[in-house]
mmCIF file of C-alpha atoms in Angstrom:
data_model
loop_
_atom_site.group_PDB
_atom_site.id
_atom_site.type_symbol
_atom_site.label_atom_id
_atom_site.label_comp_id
_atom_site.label_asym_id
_atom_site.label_seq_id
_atom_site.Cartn_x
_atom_site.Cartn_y
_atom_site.Cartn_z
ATOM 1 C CA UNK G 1 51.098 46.671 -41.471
ATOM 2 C CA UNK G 2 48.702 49.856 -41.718
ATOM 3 C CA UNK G 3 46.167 48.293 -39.893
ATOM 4 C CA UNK G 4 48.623 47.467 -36.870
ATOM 5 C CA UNK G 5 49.762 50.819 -37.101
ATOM 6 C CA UNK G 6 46.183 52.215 -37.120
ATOM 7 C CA UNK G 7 45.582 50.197 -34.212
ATOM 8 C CA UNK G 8 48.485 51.203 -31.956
ATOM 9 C CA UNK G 9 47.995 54.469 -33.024
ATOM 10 C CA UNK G 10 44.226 54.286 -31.321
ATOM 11 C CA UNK G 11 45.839 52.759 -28.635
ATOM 12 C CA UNK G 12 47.990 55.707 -27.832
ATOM 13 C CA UNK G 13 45.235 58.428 -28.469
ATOM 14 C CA UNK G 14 42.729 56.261 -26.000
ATOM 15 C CA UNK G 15 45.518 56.189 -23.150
ATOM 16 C CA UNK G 16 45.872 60.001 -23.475
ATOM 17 C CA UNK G 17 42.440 61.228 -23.609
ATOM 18 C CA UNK G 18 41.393 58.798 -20.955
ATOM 19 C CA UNK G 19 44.737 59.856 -18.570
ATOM 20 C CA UNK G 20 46.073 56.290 -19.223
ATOM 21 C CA UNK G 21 49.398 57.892 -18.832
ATOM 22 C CA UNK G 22 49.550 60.120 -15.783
ATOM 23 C CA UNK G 23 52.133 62.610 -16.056
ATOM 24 C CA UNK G 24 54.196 63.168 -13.141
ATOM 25 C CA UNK G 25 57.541 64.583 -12.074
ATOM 26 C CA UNK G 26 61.064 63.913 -10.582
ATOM 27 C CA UNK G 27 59.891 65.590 -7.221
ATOM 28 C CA UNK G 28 56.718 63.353 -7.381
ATOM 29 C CA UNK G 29 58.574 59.843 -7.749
ATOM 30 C CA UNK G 30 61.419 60.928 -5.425
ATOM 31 C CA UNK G 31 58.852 61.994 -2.867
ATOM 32 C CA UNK G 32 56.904 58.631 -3.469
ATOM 33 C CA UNK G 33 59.993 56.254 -3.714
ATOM 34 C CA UNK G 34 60.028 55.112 -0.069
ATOM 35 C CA UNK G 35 55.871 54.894 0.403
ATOM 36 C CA UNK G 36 54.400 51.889 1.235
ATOM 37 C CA UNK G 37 52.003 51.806 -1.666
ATOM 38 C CA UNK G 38 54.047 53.713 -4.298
ATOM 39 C CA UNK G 39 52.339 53.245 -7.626
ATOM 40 C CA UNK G 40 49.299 54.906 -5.328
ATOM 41 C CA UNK G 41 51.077 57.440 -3.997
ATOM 42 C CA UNK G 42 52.673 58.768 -7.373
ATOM 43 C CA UNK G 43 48.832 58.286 -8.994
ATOM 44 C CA UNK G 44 47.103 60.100 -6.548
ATOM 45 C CA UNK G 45 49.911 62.774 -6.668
ATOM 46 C CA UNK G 46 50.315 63.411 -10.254
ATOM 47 C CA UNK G 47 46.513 63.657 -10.535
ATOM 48 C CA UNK G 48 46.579 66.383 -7.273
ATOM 49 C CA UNK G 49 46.432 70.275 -8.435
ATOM 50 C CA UNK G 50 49.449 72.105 -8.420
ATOM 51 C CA UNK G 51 51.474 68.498 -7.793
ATOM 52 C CA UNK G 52 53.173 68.527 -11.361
ATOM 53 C CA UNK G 53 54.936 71.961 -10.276
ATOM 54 C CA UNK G 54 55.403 71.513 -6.661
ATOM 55 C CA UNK G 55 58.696 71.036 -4.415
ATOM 56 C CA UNK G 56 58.547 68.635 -1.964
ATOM 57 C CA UNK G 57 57.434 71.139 1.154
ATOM 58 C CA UNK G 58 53.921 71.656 -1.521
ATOM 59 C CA UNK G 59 53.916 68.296 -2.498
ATOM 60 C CA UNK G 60 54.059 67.470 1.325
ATOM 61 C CA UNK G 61 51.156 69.736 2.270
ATOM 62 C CA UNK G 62 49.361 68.555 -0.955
ATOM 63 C CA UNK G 63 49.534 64.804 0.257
ATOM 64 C CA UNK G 64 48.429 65.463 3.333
ATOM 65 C CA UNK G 65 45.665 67.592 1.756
ATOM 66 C CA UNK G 66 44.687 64.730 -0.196
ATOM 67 C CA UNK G 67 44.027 62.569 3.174
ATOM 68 C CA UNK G 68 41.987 64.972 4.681
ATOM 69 C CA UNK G 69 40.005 65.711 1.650
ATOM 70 C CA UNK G 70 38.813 61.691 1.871
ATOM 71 C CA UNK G 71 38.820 61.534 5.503
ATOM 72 C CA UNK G 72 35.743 63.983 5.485
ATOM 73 C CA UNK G 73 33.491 61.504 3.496
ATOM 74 C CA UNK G 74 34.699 58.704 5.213
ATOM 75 C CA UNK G 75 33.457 60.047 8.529
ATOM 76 C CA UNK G 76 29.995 60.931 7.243
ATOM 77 C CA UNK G 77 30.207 57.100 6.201
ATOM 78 C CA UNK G 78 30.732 56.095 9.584
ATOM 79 C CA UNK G 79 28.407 58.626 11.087
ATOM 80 C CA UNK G 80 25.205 56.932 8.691
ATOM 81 C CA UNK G 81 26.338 53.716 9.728
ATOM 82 C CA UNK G 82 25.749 54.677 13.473
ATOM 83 C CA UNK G 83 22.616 56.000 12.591
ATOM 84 C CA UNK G 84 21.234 52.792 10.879
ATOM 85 C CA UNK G 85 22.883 50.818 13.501
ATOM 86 C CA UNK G 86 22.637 52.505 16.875
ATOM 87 C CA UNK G 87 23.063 48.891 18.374
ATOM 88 C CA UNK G 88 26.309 48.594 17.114
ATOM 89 C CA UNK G 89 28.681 50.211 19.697
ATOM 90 C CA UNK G 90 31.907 49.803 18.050
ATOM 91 C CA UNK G 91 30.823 52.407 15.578
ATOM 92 C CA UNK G 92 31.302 54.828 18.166
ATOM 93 C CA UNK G 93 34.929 53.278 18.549
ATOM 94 C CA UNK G 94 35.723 54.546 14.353
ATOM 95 C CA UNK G 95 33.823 57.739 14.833
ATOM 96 C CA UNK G 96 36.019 59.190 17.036
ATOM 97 C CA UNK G 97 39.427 58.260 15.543
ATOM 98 C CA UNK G 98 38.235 59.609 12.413
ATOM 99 C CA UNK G 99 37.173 62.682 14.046
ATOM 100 C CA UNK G 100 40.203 63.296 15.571
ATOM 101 C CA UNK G 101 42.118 62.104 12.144
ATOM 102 C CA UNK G 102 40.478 64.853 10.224
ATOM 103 C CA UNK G 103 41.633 67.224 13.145
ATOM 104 C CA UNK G 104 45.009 66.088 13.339
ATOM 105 C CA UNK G 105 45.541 66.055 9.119
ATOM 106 C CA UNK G 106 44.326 69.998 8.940
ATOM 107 C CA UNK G 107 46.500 70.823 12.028
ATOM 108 C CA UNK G 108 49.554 69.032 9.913
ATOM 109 C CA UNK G 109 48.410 70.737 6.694
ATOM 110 C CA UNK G 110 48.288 73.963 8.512
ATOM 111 C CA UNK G 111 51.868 73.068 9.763
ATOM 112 C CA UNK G 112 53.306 72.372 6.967
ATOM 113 C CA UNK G 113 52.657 75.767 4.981
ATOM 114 C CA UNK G 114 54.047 77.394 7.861
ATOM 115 C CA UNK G 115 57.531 75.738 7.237
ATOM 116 C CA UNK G 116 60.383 77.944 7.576
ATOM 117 C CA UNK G 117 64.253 77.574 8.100
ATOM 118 C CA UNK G 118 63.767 78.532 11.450
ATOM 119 C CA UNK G 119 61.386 75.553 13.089
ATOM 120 C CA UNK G 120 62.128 73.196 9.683
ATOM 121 C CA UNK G 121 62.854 70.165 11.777
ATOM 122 C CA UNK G 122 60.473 71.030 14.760
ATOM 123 C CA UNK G 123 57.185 71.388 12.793
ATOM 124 C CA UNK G 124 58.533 67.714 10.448
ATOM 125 C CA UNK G 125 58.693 66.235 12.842
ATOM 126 C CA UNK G 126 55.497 67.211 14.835
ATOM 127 C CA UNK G 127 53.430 66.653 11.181
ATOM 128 C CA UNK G 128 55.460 62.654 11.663
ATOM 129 C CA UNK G 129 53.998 62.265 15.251
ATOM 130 C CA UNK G 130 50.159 63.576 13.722
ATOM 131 C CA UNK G 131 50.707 61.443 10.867
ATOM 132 C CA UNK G 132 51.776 57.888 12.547
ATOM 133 C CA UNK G 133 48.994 58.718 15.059
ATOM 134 C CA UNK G 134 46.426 59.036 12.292
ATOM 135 C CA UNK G 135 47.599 56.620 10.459
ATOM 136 C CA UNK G 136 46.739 53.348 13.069
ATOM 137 C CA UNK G 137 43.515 55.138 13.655
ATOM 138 C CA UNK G 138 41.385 52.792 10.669
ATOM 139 C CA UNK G 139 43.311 49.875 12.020
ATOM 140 C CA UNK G 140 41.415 50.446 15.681
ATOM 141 C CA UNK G 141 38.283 50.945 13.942
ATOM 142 C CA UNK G 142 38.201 47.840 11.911
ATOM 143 C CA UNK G 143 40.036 45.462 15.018
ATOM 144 C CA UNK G 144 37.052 46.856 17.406
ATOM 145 C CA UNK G 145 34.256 45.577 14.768
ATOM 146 C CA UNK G 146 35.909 42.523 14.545
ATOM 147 C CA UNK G 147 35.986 41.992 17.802
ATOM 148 C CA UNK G 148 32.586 43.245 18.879
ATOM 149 C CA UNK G 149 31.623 40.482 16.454
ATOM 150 C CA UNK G 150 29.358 42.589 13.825
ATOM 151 C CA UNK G 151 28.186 40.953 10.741
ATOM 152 C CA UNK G 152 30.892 40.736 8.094
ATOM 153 C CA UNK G 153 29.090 42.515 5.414
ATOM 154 C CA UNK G 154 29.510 45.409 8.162
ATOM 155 C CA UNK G 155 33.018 45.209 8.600
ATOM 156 C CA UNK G 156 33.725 44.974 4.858
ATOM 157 C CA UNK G 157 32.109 47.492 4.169
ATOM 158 C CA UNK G 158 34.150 50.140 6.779
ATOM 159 C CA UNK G 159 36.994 48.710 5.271
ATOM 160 C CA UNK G 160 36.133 49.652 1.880
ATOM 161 C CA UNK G 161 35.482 52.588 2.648
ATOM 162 C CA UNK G 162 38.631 53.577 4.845
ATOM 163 C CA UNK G 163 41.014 51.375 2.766
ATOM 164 C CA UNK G 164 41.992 54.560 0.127
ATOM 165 C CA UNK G 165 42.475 57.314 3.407
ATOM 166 C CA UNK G 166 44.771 53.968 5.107
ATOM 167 C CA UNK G 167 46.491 54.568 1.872
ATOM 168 C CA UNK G 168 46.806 58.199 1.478
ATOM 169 C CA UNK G 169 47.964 58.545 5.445
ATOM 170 C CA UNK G 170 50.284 56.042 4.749
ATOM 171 C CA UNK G 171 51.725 57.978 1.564
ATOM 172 C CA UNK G 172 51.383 61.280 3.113
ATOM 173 C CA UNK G 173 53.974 59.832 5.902
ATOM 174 C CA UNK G 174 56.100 58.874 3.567
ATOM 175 C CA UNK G 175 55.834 62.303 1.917
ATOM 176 C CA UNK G 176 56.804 64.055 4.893
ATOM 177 C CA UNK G 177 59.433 61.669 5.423
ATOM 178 C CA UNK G 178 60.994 62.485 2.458
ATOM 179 C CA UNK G 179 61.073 66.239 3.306
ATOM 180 C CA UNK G 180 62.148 65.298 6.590
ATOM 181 C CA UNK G 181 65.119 62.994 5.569
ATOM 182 C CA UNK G 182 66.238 66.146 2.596
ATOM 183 C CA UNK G 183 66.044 68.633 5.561
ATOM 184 C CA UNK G 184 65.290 71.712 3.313
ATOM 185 C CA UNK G 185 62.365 73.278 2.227
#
């Protein structure tokens, strides 16, 4: 009986030092409850500065944070490829939607710490538009390598790389949603 006890007892101190068990909050699994990709959402949230404490207008700008913060390295990604591939015109096709995705997710950011009673429902709903925009832009990128008929290896490996910022867009949406659907900040 000690030694199961031991054992479960390493268990435990294992899953804490090593963040087995993310904290998180109420605000965090209320603002998460209607993402497509929840047990993502709430991960990459709880692990997020600041998210543990947040309402849901921070945890908004926070999640959208989050998706701009990947989209950065996943455009350099893209931008390599089109360097080691300048035959491959579709790349061109995923640089720009991930350009403008990374302008469109700091002009929502920016948006969203601006919220006030006054334009509460006009600035949600413009940071919705942004976000559903962004959002089918890695979707256009992928379909046009399909299409152009690149090698596979190609293709899988832009999805790989865009598959976590699909994610995060997709969660941030959700996010805002949330706000949007509480109507207070």
């Amino acid at each position: 009986m000690a030694s199961y006890r031991s054992g479960l007892l390493c268990a435990i101190m294992f899953l804490a030092i090593h963040g087995g068990w993310a904290q998180t909050s109420d605000t965090i699994s209320n603002a998460c409850s209607n993402a497509l990709y929840t047990h993502f959402c709430v991960s990459s949230l709880s692990k997020a500065s600041g998210a543990l404490e947040a309402d849901l207008t921070q945890l908004s700008v926070i999640a959208v944070r989050l998706s701009s913060e990947v989209a950065k390295p996943v455009s350099r990604f893209i931008e390599k490829l089109k360097k080691r591939n300048p035959n491959v015109s579709a790349l061109e096709d995923c640089s720009d939607p991930l350009k403008d995705t990374r302008e469109q997710l700091h002009d929502s950011q920016s948006e969203l710490k601006q919220l006030s009673n006054v334009n509460f429902m006009e600035y949600v709903e413009d940071v919705l538009t942004r976000l559903s925009g962004v959002e089918t832009n890695q979707d256009t990128c992928l379909s046009g390598l399909k299409e152009s008929n690149v090698p596979a290896t190609l293709v899988s490996s832009v999805k790989d790389n865009t598959d976590n910022l699909t994610m995060l867009i997709s969660d941030a949406l959700a996010v805002v949603s949330t706000l949007r659907q509480q109507g207070h900040i």
